[in-house]
Amino acid sequence: MRRRILRAILLAVAVTGFVLGLPLGYTALQLVEDTARGSLTERAQQIATTLDDQLAKQQSIDIDAVRVAIPTDGRLTVISAGVTKATGPSPGDDPLAVELTIAQQGTVRLEVPSGPMHTQQAQVTGLVLLLLALSVGTGTVVALVTAQTLARPLGHVAARASRLGAGDFRADEQRYNIEELDAVSEALDTSATALARLVQRERELVGDVSHQLRSRLTALQLRLEALAEHPEPDTAAEARAALEQAERLAAVLDELLAAARAARAVGAEPLELRPALNLIAEEWREQVKSQGRALRVRVPDGLLARATPARLREAIGVLLDNALRHGEGSVVVTARSEEGTVVVEVSDGGAGVPDDLAAHIFERGVSGGGSTGVGLALARALVDADGGRLELSTARPATFAVFLPVPKAQDVVGISWKTPSTPR
């Protein structure tokens, strides 16, 4: 995009310089020639007038009387009554000449070398070229500044859209004072909010449906197991057949839920947590330090989890921001492996979460510190989108736990570890 903008502006400058430069150069050359010829014509007219006066008084020509009007390097040739008189050095080839008529059918021809005029024309041409070069140079600088001014926000908007596609639903407050780009940013923020709410509603719906179906299936299985012990053989056989169908239905439900989680986590990949969390911490360390607090990361080497780098960065970022806004003391990020899952915890030394908020802390619009109450709900949606879950493990001190799935063995073989890059 930057190159296209730069090329477009430079092309406009080049066309403008070409369209204006040629007429300007031609006009400048003609102006120099007209000025030189006009000056020479004025001298020739003075000489012709003087010679006409001489002829009117004495019927003879005295060239010495007009010598003062002849340029130093000029040559005067007077033809009168068939007599030719000349004075001055030869002007060389292709001189600049002016010829006027005088009395008695005579002529006055004044010539000067054309070299000085051509030299002046060359100087003027050089000046025009210099002006064009300065114009092109100025246009190039303007093009570079304009290209960078436009390309930087366009790149930021593209990166914002890319992060949105990767599951980063956090609003971006940066604006560019460009109406169209600001409108795009507003649209992206609106879309991010809508997607976050959609993911959250999907999570809640899947959770509610799963809970209700499992509860009903469990109750049905218990009734069928009781019927399977019925003394009537036919009744017991039918109950066992129904119980088998209920068990198959439960297995299908588990498969559907697993498929739904896999579909949500399609962008997730095996991730080494120690470098990933250290990189996230580096983004926040200065902000934590500015409040006189410390940020510590305690993660063992080789701890692997399956997650989308952008979603993990934003979810942990929400928890760190929450610890800075509502907590006190040092902020600690730890990670450990626990029963087939990986747990990342973010805690601080503050007073913790009030009891009346603990049960609703992840609900949108719920906040204990005057904030919007969107961050934790969004963080939970991001983690859930990768097939994990986010919980408040302890209220005092506040400790949030992110449970991430462990990558499968076939996903780990033959891959090279990459940590998420720092966003621009």
mmCIF file with all atom_site columns, N, CA and C in Angstrom, residues 228-281:
data_model
loop_
_atom_site.group_PDB
_atom_site.id
_atom_site.type_symbol
_atom_site.label_atom_id
_atom_site.label_alt_id
_atom_site.label_comp_id
_atom_site.label_asym_id
_atom_site.label_entity_id
_atom_site.label_seq_id
_atom_site.pdbx_PDB_ins_code
_atom_site.Cartn_x
_atom_site.Cartn_y
_atom_site.Cartn_z
_atom_site.occupancy
_atom_site.B_iso_or_equiv
_atom_site.pdbx_formal_charge
_atom_site.auth_seq_id
_atom_site.auth_comp_id
_atom_site.auth_asym_id
_atom_site.auth_atom_id
_atom_site.pdbx_PDB_model_num
ATOM 1   N N  . ALA A 1 228 ? -34.367 -52.617 34.138 1.00 0.00 ? 228 ALA A N  1
ATOM 2   C CA . ALA A 1 228 ? -33.642 -53.794 33.643 1.00 0.00 ? 228 ALA A CA 1
ATOM 3   C C  . ALA A 1 228 ? -33.628 -54.923 34.653 1.00 0.00 ? 228 ALA A C  1
ATOM 4   N N  . GLU A 1 229 ? -33.888 -54.607 35.921 1.00 0.00 ? 229 GLU A N  1
ATOM 5   C CA . GLU A 1 229 ? -33.947 -55.630 36.970 1.00 0.00 ? 229 GLU A CA 1
ATOM 6   C C  . GLU A 1 229 ? -35.364 -56.122 37.218 1.00 0.00 ? 229 GLU A C  1
ATOM 7   N N  . HIS A 1 230 ? -36.278 -55.768 36.367 1.00 0.00 ? 230 HIS A N  1
ATOM 8   C CA . HIS A 1 230 ? -37.686 -56.169 36.531 1.00 0.00 ? 230 HIS A CA 1
ATOM 9   C C  . HIS A 1 230 ? -37.812 -57.694 36.391 1.00 0.00 ? 230 HIS A C  1
ATOM 10  N N  . PRO A 1 231 ? -38.643 -58.288 37.187 1.00 0.00 ? 231 PRO A N  1
ATOM 11  C CA . PRO A 1 231 ? -38.775 -59.755 37.117 1.00 0.00 ? 231 PRO A CA 1
ATOM 12  C C  . PRO A 1 231 ? -39.402 -60.232 35.799 1.00 0.00 ? 231 PRO A C  1
ATOM 13  N N  . GLU A 1 232 ? -40.156 -59.384 35.142 1.00 0.00 ? 232 GLU A N  1
ATOM 14  C CA . GLU A 1 232 ? -40.740 -59.798 33.864 1.00 0.00 ? 232 GLU A CA 1
ATOM 15  C C  . GLU A 1 232 ? -39.659 -59.785 32.785 1.00 0.00 ? 232 GLU A C  1
ATOM 16  N N  . PRO A 1 233 ? -39.351 -60.922 32.173 1.00 0.00 ? 233 PRO A N  1
ATOM 17  C CA . PRO A 1 233 ? -38.237 -60.997 31.201 1.00 0.00 ? 233 PRO A CA 1
ATOM 18  C C  . PRO A 1 233 ? -38.404 -60.024 30.035 1.00 0.00 ? 233 PRO A C  1
ATOM 19  N N  . ASP A 1 234 ? -39.607 -59.928 29.467 1.00 0.00 ? 234 ASP A N  1
ATOM 20  C CA . ASP A 1 234 ? -39.778 -59.040 28.311 1.00 0.00 ? 234 ASP A CA 1
ATOM 21  C C  . ASP A 1 234 ? -39.546 -57.580 28.695 1.00 0.00 ? 234 ASP A C  1
ATOM 22  N N  . THR A 1 235 ? -40.066 -57.208 29.860 1.00 0.00 ? 235 THR A N  1
ATOM 23  C CA . THR A 1 235 ? -39.875 -55.824 30.331 1.00 0.00 ? 235 THR A CA 1
ATOM 24  C C  . THR A 1 235 ? -38.402 -55.538 30.562 1.00 0.00 ? 235 THR A C  1
ATOM 25  N N  . ALA A 1 236 ? -37.706 -56.480 31.192 1.00 0.00 ? 236 ALA A N  1
ATOM 26  C CA . ALA A 1 236 ? -36.272 -56.307 31.448 1.00 0.00 ? 236 ALA A CA 1
ATOM 27  C C  . ALA A 1 236 ? -35.494 -56.216 30.148 1.00 0.00 ? 236 ALA A C  1
ATOM 28  N N  . ALA A 1 237 ? -35.848 -57.036 29.155 1.00 0.00 ? 237 ALA A N  1
ATOM 29  C CA . ALA A 1 237 ? -35.142 -56.992 27.873 1.00 0.00 ? 237 ALA A CA 1
ATOM 30  C C  . ALA A 1 237 ? -35.348 -55.656 27.171 1.00 0.00 ? 237 ALA A C  1
ATOM 31  N N  . GLU A 1 238 ? -36.590 -55.165 27.163 1.00 0.00 ? 238 GLU A N  1
ATOM 32  C CA . GLU A 1 238 ? -36.855 -53.869 26.559 1.00 0.00 ? 238 GLU A CA 1
ATOM 33  C C  . GLU A 1 238 ? -36.119 -52.749 27.289 1.00 0.00 ? 238 GLU A C  1
ATOM 34  N N  . ALA A 1 239 ? -36.051 -52.857 28.616 1.00 0.00 ? 239 ALA A N  1
ATOM 35  C CA . ALA A 1 239 ? -35.342 -51.832 29.395 1.00 0.00 ? 239 ALA A CA 1
ATOM 36  C C  . ALA A 1 239 ? -33.862 -51.847 29.070 1.00 0.00 ? 239 ALA A C  1
ATOM 37  N N  . ARG A 1 240 ? -33.279 -53.055 28.940 1.00 0.00 ? 240 ARG A N  1
ATOM 38  C CA . ARG A 1 240 ? -31.848 -53.120 28.610 1.00 0.00 ? 240 ARG A CA 1
ATOM 39  C C  . ARG A 1 240 ? -31.589 -52.562 27.201 1.00 0.00 ? 240 ARG A C  1
ATOM 40  N N  . ALA A 1 241 ? -32.506 -52.836 26.277 1.00 0.00 ? 241 ALA A N  1
ATOM 41  C CA . ALA A 1 241 ? -32.350 -52.289 24.922 1.00 0.00 ? 241 ALA A CA 1
ATOM 42  C C  . ALA A 1 241 ? -32.447 -50.762 24.946 1.00 0.00 ? 241 ALA A C  1
ATOM 43  N N  . ALA A 1 242 ? -33.404 -50.242 25.704 1.00 0.00 ? 242 ALA A N  1
ATOM 44  C CA . ALA A 1 242 ? -33.540 -48.782 25.821 1.00 0.00 ? 242 ALA A CA 1
ATOM 45  C C  . ALA A 1 242 ? -32.329 -48.176 26.506 1.00 0.00 ? 242 ALA A C  1
ATOM 46  N N  . LEU A 1 243 ? -31.808 -48.891 27.510 1.00 0.00 ? 243 LEU A N  1
ATOM 47  C CA . LEU A 1 243 ? -30.617 -48.396 28.203 1.00 0.00 ? 243 LEU A CA 1
ATOM 48  C C  . LEU A 1 243 ? -29.434 -48.331 27.253 1.00 0.00 ? 243 LEU A C  1
ATOM 49  N N  . GLU A 1 244 ? -29.312 -49.329 26.391 1.00 0.00 ? 244 GLU A N  1
ATOM 50  C CA . GLU A 1 244 ? -28.222 -49.320 25.403 1.00 0.00 ? 244 GLU A CA 1
ATOM 51  C C  . GLU A 1 244 ? -28.349 -48.118 24.463 1.00 0.00 ? 244 GLU A C  1
ATOM 52  N N  . GLN A 1 245 ? -29.580 -47.813 24.018 1.00 0.00 ? 245 GLN A N  1
ATOM 53  C CA . GLN A 1 245 ? -29.803 -46.656 23.158 1.00 0.00 ? 245 GLN A CA 1
ATOM 54  C C  . GLN A 1 245 ? -29.488 -45.343 23.889 1.00 0.00 ? 245 GLN A C  1
ATOM 55  N N  . ALA A 1 246 ? -29.839 -45.290 25.191 1.00 0.00 ? 246 ALA A N  1
ATOM 56  C CA . ALA A 1 246 ? -29.533 -44.085 25.966 1.00 0.00 ? 246 ALA A CA 1
ATOM 57  C C  . ALA A 1 246 ? -28.032 -43.887 26.099 1.00 0.00 ? 246 ALA A C  1
ATOM 58  N N  . GLU A 1 247 ? -27.291 -44.980 26.284 1.00 0.00 ? 247 GLU A N  1
ATOM 59  C CA . GLU A 1 247 ? -25.835 -44.889 26.386 1.00 0.00 ? 247 GLU A CA 1
ATOM 60  C C  . GLU A 1 247 ? -25.228 -44.433 25.053 1.00 0.00 ? 247 GLU A C  1
ATOM 61  N N  . ARG A 1 248 ? -25.793 -44.936 23.946 1.00 0.00 ? 248 ARG A N  1
ATOM 62  C CA . ARG A 1 248 ? -25.319 -44.483 22.640 1.00 0.00 ? 248 ARG A CA 1
ATOM 63  C C  . ARG A 1 248 ? -25.604 -42.989 22.440 1.00 0.00 ? 248 ARG A C  1
ATOM 64  N N  . LEU A 1 249 ? -26.810 -42.585 22.891 1.00 0.00 ? 249 LEU A N  1
ATOM 65  C CA . LEU A 1 249 ? -27.152 -41.164 22.789 1.00 0.00 ? 249 LEU A CA 1
ATOM 66  C C  . LEU A 1 249 ? -26.198 -40.309 23.615 1.00 0.00 ? 249 LEU A C  1
ATOM 67  N N  . ALA A 1 250 ? -25.822 -40.762 24.790 1.00 0.00 ? 250 ALA A N  1
ATOM 68  C CA . ALA A 1 250 ? -24.855 -40.031 25.617 1.00 0.00 ? 250 ALA A CA 1
ATOM 69  C C  . ALA A 1 250 ? -23.499 -39.956 24.928 1.00 0.00 ? 250 ALA A C  1
ATOM 70  N N  . ALA A 1 251 ? -23.090 -41.070 24.276 1.00 0.00 ? 251 ALA A N  1
ATOM 71  C CA . ALA A 1 251 ? -21.814 -41.056 23.549 1.00 0.00 ? 251 ALA A CA 1
ATOM 72  C C  . ALA A 1 251 ? -21.860 -40.082 22.380 1.00 0.00 ? 251 ALA A C  1
ATOM 73  N N  . VAL A 1 252 ? -22.997 -40.070 21.663 1.00 0.00 ? 252 VAL A N  1
ATOM 74  C CA . VAL A 1 252 ? -23.135 -39.131 20.543 1.00 0.00 ? 252 VAL A CA 1
ATOM 75  C C  . VAL A 1 252 ? -23.088 -37.688 21.049 1.00 0.00 ? 252 VAL A C  1
ATOM 76  N N  . LEU A 1 253 ? -23.735 -37.425 22.177 1.00 0.00 ? 253 LEU A N  1
ATOM 77  C CA . LEU A 1 253 ? -23.705 -36.085 22.756 1.00 0.00 ? 253 LEU A CA 1
ATOM 78  C C  . LEU A 1 253 ? -22.280 -35.672 23.095 1.00 0.00 ? 253 LEU A C  1
ATOM 79  N N  . ASP A 1 254 ? -21.508 -36.582 23.682 1.00 0.00 ? 254 ASP A N  1
ATOM 80  C CA . ASP A 1 254 ? -20.106 -36.277 23.995 1.00 0.00 ? 254 ASP A CA 1
ATOM 81  C C  . ASP A 1 254 ? -19.320 -35.966 22.721 1.00 0.00 ? 254 ASP A C  1
ATOM 82  N N  . GLU A 1 255 ? -19.575 -36.741 21.666 1.00 0.00 ? 255 GLU A N  1
ATOM 83  C CA . GLU A 1 255 ? -18.867 -36.507 20.405 1.00 0.00 ? 255 GLU A CA 1
ATOM 84  C C  . GLU A 1 255 ? -19.239 -35.146 19.805 1.00 0.00 ? 255 GLU A C  1
ATOM 85  N N  . LEU A 1 256 ? -20.530 -34.804 19.861 1.00 0.00 ? 256 LEU A N  1
ATOM 86  C CA . LEU A 1 256 ? -20.958 -33.509 19.316 1.00 0.00 ? 256 LEU A CA 1
ATOM 87  C C  . LEU A 1 256 ? -20.347 -32.345 20.087 1.00 0.00 ? 256 LEU A C  1
ATOM 88  N N  . LEU A 1 257 ? -20.316 -32.462 21.405 1.00 0.00 ? 257 LEU A N  1
ATOM 89  C CA . LEU A 1 257 ? -19.714 -31.401 22.214 1.00 0.00 ? 257 LEU A CA 1
ATOM 90  C C  . LEU A 1 257 ? -18.227 -31.292 21.938 1.00 0.00 ? 257 LEU A C  1
ATOM 91  N N  . ALA A 1 258 ? -17.562 -32.442 21.797 1.00 0.00 ? 258 ALA A N  1
ATOM 92  C CA . ALA A 1 258 ? -16.125 -32.421 21.481 1.00 0.00 ? 258 ALA A CA 1
ATOM 93  C C  . ALA A 1 258 ? -15.884 -31.795 20.117 1.00 0.00 ? 258 ALA A C  1
ATOM 94  N N  . ALA A 1 259 ? -16.753 -32.119 19.133 1.00 0.00 ? 259 ALA A N  1
ATOM 95  C CA . ALA A 1 259 ? -16.615 -31.533 17.803 1.00 0.00 ? 259 ALA A CA 1
ATOM 96  C C  . ALA A 1 259 ? -16.841 -30.029 17.841 1.00 0.00 ? 259 ALA A C  1
ATOM 97  N N  . ALA A 1 260 ? -17.821 -29.589 18.652 1.00 0.00 ? 260 ALA A N  1
ATOM 98  C CA . ALA A 1 260 ? -18.079 -28.151 18.773 1.00 0.00 ? 260 ALA A CA 1
ATOM 99  C C  . ALA A 1 260 ? -16.884 -27.425 19.369 1.00 0.00 ? 260 ALA A C  1
ATOM 100 N N  . ARG A 1 261 ? -16.288 -28.035 20.404 1.00 0.00 ? 261 ARG A N  1
ATOM 101 C CA . ARG A 1 261 ? -15.096 -27.415 21.006 1.00 0.00 ? 261 ARG A CA 1
ATOM 102 C C  . ARG A 1 261 ? -13.944 -27.384 20.014 1.00 0.00 ? 261 ARG A C  1
ATOM 103 N N  . ALA A 1 262 ? -13.785 -28.470 19.240 1.00 0.00 ? 262 ALA A N  1
ATOM 104 C CA . ALA A 1 262 ? -12.703 -28.502 18.245 1.00 0.00 ? 262 ALA A CA 1
ATOM 105 C C  . ALA A 1 262 ? -12.915 -27.459 17.156 1.00 0.00 ? 262 ALA A C  1
ATOM 106 N N  . ALA A 1 263 ? -14.184 -27.272 16.758 1.00 0.00 ? 263 ALA A N  1
ATOM 107 C CA . ALA A 1 263 ? -14.471 -26.271 15.722 1.00 0.00 ? 263 ALA A CA 1
ATOM 108 C C  . ALA A 1 263 ? -14.161 -24.865 16.219 1.00 0.00 ? 263 ALA A C  1
ATOM 109 N N  . ARG A 1 264 ? -14.492 -24.603 17.492 1.00 0.00 ? 264 ARG A N  1
ATOM 110 C CA . ARG A 1 264 ? -14.181 -23.274 18.044 1.00 0.00 ? 264 ARG A CA 1
ATOM 111 C C  . ARG A 1 264 ? -12.684 -23.060 18.135 1.00 0.00 ? 264 ARG A C  1
ATOM 112 N N  . ALA A 1 265 ? -11.957 -24.121 18.425 1.00 0.00 ? 265 ALA A N  1
ATOM 113 C CA . ALA A 1 265 ? -10.509 -24.000 18.630 1.00 0.00 ? 265 ALA A CA 1
ATOM 114 C C  . ALA A 1 265 ? -9.728  -24.339 17.376 1.00 0.00 ? 265 ALA A C  1
ATOM 115 N N  . VAL A 1 266 ? -10.322 -24.063 16.202 1.00 0.00 ? 266 VAL A N  1
ATOM 116 C CA . VAL A 1 266 ? -9.661  -24.449 14.962 1.00 0.00 ? 266 VAL A CA 1
ATOM 117 C C  . VAL A 1 266 ? -8.331  -23.725 14.771 1.00 0.00 ? 266 VAL A C  1
ATOM 118 N N  . GLY A 1 267 ? -8.200  -22.522 15.340 1.00 0.00 ? 267 GLY A N  1
ATOM 119 C CA . GLY A 1 267 ? -6.950  -21.784 15.196 1.00 0.00 ? 267 GLY A CA 1
ATOM 120 C C  . GLY A 1 267 ? -5.932  -22.091 16.272 1.00 0.00 ? 267 GLY A C  1
ATOM 121 N N  . ALA A 1 268 ? -6.288  -22.954 17.219 1.00 0.00 ? 268 ALA A N  1
ATOM 122 C CA . ALA A 1 268 ? -5.367  -23.264 18.311 1.00 0.00 ? 268 ALA A CA 1
ATOM 123 C C  . ALA A 1 268 ? -4.215  -24.126 17.799 1.00 0.00 ? 268 ALA A C  1
ATOM 124 N N  . GLU A 1 269 ? -3.077  -24.008 18.442 1.00 0.00 ? 269 GLU A N  1
ATOM 125 C CA . GLU A 1 269 ? -1.880  -24.745 18.051 1.00 0.00 ? 269 GLU A CA 1
ATOM 126 C C  . GLU A 1 269 ? -1.056  -25.041 19.292 1.00 0.00 ? 269 GLU A C  1
ATOM 127 N N  . PRO A 1 270 ? -0.194  -26.056 19.209 1.00 0.00 ? 270 PRO A N  1
ATOM 128 C CA . PRO A 1 270 ? 0.688   -26.331 20.348 1.00 0.00 ? 270 PRO A CA 1
ATOM 129 C C  . PRO A 1 270 ? 1.572   -25.122 20.640 1.00 0.00 ? 270 PRO A C  1
ATOM 130 N N  . LEU A 1 271 ? 1.626   -24.744 21.897 1.00 0.00 ? 271 LEU A N  1
ATOM 131 C CA . LEU A 1 271 ? 2.325   -23.516 22.282 1.00 0.00 ? 271 LEU A CA 1
ATOM 132 C C  . LEU A 1 271 ? 3.155   -23.783 23.528 1.00 0.00 ? 271 LEU A C  1
ATOM 133 N N  . GLU A 1 272 ? 4.406   -23.380 23.485 1.00 0.00 ? 272 GLU A N  1
ATOM 134 C CA . GLU A 1 272 ? 5.274   -23.491 24.667 1.00 0.00 ? 272 GLU A CA 1
ATOM 135 C C  . GLU A 1 272 ? 5.015   -22.278 25.545 1.00 0.00 ? 272 GLU A C  1
ATOM 136 N N  . LEU A 1 273 ? 4.555   -22.520 26.765 1.00 0.00 ? 273 LEU A N  1
ATOM 137 C CA . LEU A 1 273 ? 4.018   -21.437 27.588 1.00 0.00 ? 273 LEU A CA 1
ATOM 138 C C  . LEU A 1 273 ? 5.080   -20.521 28.166 1.00 0.00 ? 273 LEU A C  1
ATOM 139 N N  . ARG A 1 274 ? 6.242   -21.049 28.500 1.00 0.00 ? 274 ARG A N  1
ATOM 140 C CA . ARG A 1 274 ? 7.237   -20.185 29.157 1.00 0.00 ? 274 ARG A CA 1
ATOM 141 C C  . ARG A 1 274 ? 7.625   -18.985 28.287 1.00 0.00 ? 274 ARG A C  1
ATOM 142 N N  . PRO A 1 275 ? 8.094   -19.173 27.048 1.00 0.00 ? 275 PRO A N  1
ATOM 143 C CA . PRO A 1 275 ? 8.417   -17.981 26.237 1.00 0.00 ? 275 PRO A CA 1
ATOM 144 C C  . PRO A 1 275 ? 7.188   -17.160 25.891 1.00 0.00 ? 275 PRO A C  1
ATOM 145 N N  . ALA A 1 276 ? 6.029   -17.838 25.701 1.00 0.00 ? 276 ALA A N  1
ATOM 146 C CA . ALA A 1 276 ? 4.815   -17.089 25.353 1.00 0.00 ? 276 ALA A CA 1
ATOM 147 C C  . ALA A 1 276 ? 4.383   -16.171 26.489 1.00 0.00 ? 276 ALA A C  1
ATOM 148 N N  . LEU A 1 277 ? 4.357   -16.689 27.707 1.00 0.00 ? 277 LEU A N  1
ATOM 149 C CA . LEU A 1 277 ? 3.939   -15.869 28.851 1.00 0.00 ? 277 LEU A CA 1
ATOM 150 C C  . LEU A 1 277 ? 4.982   -14.812 29.192 1.00 0.00 ? 277 LEU A C  1
ATOM 151 N N  . ASN A 1 278 ? 6.267   -15.131 29.008 1.00 0.00 ? 278 ASN A N  1
ATOM 152 C CA . ASN A 1 278 ? 7.308   -14.120 29.238 1.00 0.00 ? 278 ASN A CA 1
ATOM 153 C C  . ASN A 1 278 ? 7.149   -12.950 28.267 1.00 0.00 ? 278 ASN A C  1
ATOM 154 N N  . LEU A 1 279 ? 6.808   -13.265 27.025 1.00 0.00 ? 279 LEU A N  1
ATOM 155 C CA . LEU A 1 279 ? 6.621   -12.205 26.033 1.00 0.00 ? 279 LEU A CA 1
ATOM 156 C C  . LEU A 1 279 ? 5.418   -11.336 26.394 1.00 0.00 ? 279 LEU A C  1
ATOM 157 N N  . ILE A 1 280 ? 4.337   -11.969 26.834 1.00 0.00 ? 280 ILE A N  1
ATOM 158 C CA . ILE A 1 280 ? 3.159   -11.204 27.261 1.00 0.00 ? 280 ILE A CA 1
ATOM 159 C C  . ILE A 1 280 ? 3.506   -10.322 28.460 1.00 0.00 ? 280 ILE A C  1
ATOM 160 N N  . ALA A 1 281 ? 4.279   -10.881 29.395 1.00 0.00 ? 281 ALA A N  1
ATOM 161 C CA . ALA A 1 281 ? 4.662   -10.113 30.583 1.00 0.00 ? 281 ALA A CA 1
ATOM 162 C C  . ALA A 1 281 ? 5.505   -8.900  30.217 1.00 0.00 ? 281 ALA A C  1
#
